Amino acid sequence: LESWAVESEVRALESREEANIAKVEARKWRRRESYFRSLLVRAIDDENTPTDVLEHYPSLI
């Protein structure tokens, strides 16, 4: 019974660790997405940006 409790606790800790890793990864991707979106917005504001780029991202205009 004791080994079952230990195994159960280990599984719970591993699950929490995996959840924390997933949260960190999600945060990294949100940060990257935000960064690239800001680059795209800056490119749209730049009058030298080719119009075909703007056509692919009409929601940002």
mmCIF file of C-alpha atoms in Angstrom:
data_model
loop_
_atom_site.group_PDB
_atom_site.id
_atom_site.type_symbol
_atom_site.label_atom_id
_atom_site.label_comp_id
_atom_site.label_asym_id
_atom_site.label_seq_id
_atom_site.Cartn_x
_atom_site.Cartn_y
_atom_site.Cartn_z
ATOM 1 C CA LEU A 1 0.000 0.000 0.000
ATOM 2 C CA GLU A 2 2.841 2.386 0.847
ATOM 3 C CA SER A 3 4.584 1.846 -2.501
ATOM 4 C CA TRP A 4 1.285 2.557 -4.277
ATOM 5 C CA ALA A 5 1.003 5.873 -2.391
ATOM 6 C CA VAL A 6 4.587 6.779 -3.308
ATOM 7 C CA GLU A 7 4.014 5.906 -6.969
ATOM 8 C CA SER A 8 0.817 7.919 -6.966
ATOM 9 C CA GLU A 9 2.618 10.941 -5.501
ATOM 10 C CA VAL A 10 5.434 10.593 -8.048
ATOM 11 C CA ARG A 11 2.900 10.506 -10.898
ATOM 12 C CA ALA A 12 1.173 13.594 -9.489
ATOM 13 C CA LEU A 13 4.491 15.448 -9.263
ATOM 14 C CA GLU A 14 5.390 14.446 -12.822
ATOM 15 C CA SER A 15 1.995 15.638 -14.049
ATOM 16 C CA ARG A 16 2.446 18.996 -12.340
ATOM 17 C CA GLU A 17 5.947 19.308 -13.765
ATOM 18 C CA GLU A 18 4.663 18.535 -17.270
ATOM 19 C CA ALA A 19 1.870 21.089 -16.826
ATOM 20 C CA ASN A 20 4.382 23.719 -15.721
ATOM 21 C CA ILE A 21 6.618 22.951 -18.694
ATOM 22 C CA ALA A 22 3.614 23.286 -21.015
ATOM 23 C CA LYS A 23 2.731 26.658 -19.464
ATOM 24 C CA VAL A 24 6.290 27.918 -19.941
ATOM 25 C CA GLU A 25 6.310 26.747 -23.570
ATOM 26 C CA ALA A 26 2.930 28.387 -24.220
ATOM 27 C CA ARG A 27 4.239 31.634 -22.740
ATOM 28 C CA LYS A 28 7.325 31.459 -24.997
ATOM 29 C CA TRP A 29 5.150 30.961 -28.082
ATOM 30 C CA ARG A 30 2.838 33.837 -27.115
ATOM 31 C CA ARG A 31 5.877 36.074 -26.678
ATOM 32 C CA ARG A 32 7.264 35.000 -30.071
ATOM 33 C CA GLU A 33 3.903 35.534 -31.738
ATOM 34 C CA SER A 34 3.638 38.997 -30.200
ATOM 35 C CA TYR A 35 7.162 39.865 -31.337
ATOM 36 C CA PHE A 36 6.575 38.773 -34.928
ATOM 37 C CA ARG A 37 3.183 40.486 -35.007
ATOM 38 C CA SER A 38 4.866 43.738 -33.933
ATOM 39 C CA LEU A 39 7.460 43.297 -36.695
ATOM 40 C CA LEU A 40 4.674 42.770 -39.201
ATOM 41 C CA VAL A 41 2.796 45.838 -37.982
ATOM 42 C CA ARG A 42 5.988 47.885 -38.294
ATOM 43 C CA ALA A 43 6.489 46.554 -41.820
ATOM 44 C CA ILE A 44 2.937 47.545 -42.713
ATOM 45 C CA ASP A 45 3.563 51.044 -41.374
ATOM 46 C CA ASP A 46 6.703 51.241 -43.520
ATOM 47 C CA GLU A 47 5.776 52.688 -46.909
ATOM 48 C CA ASN A 48 8.534 50.616 -48.554
ATOM 49 C CA THR A 49 6.852 47.304 -47.682
ATOM 50 C CA PRO A 50 5.780 45.481 -50.872
ATOM 51 C CA THR A 51 2.005 45.469 -51.340
ATOM 52 C CA ASP A 52 1.874 41.669 -51.765
ATOM 53 C CA VAL A 53 2.923 41.329 -48.111
ATOM 54 C CA LEU A 54 0.058 43.592 -47.089
ATOM 55 C CA GLU A 55 -2.408 41.553 -49.156
ATOM 56 C CA HIS A 56 -1.542 38.403 -47.183
ATOM 57 C CA TYR A 57 -2.324 40.070 -43.844
ATOM 58 C CA PRO A 58 -5.397 42.267 -44.422
ATOM 59 C CA SER A 59 -6.522 41.944 -40.794
ATOM 60 C CA LEU A 60 -3.496 43.950 -39.653
ATOM 61 C CA ILE A 61 -4.102 46.890 -41.987
#
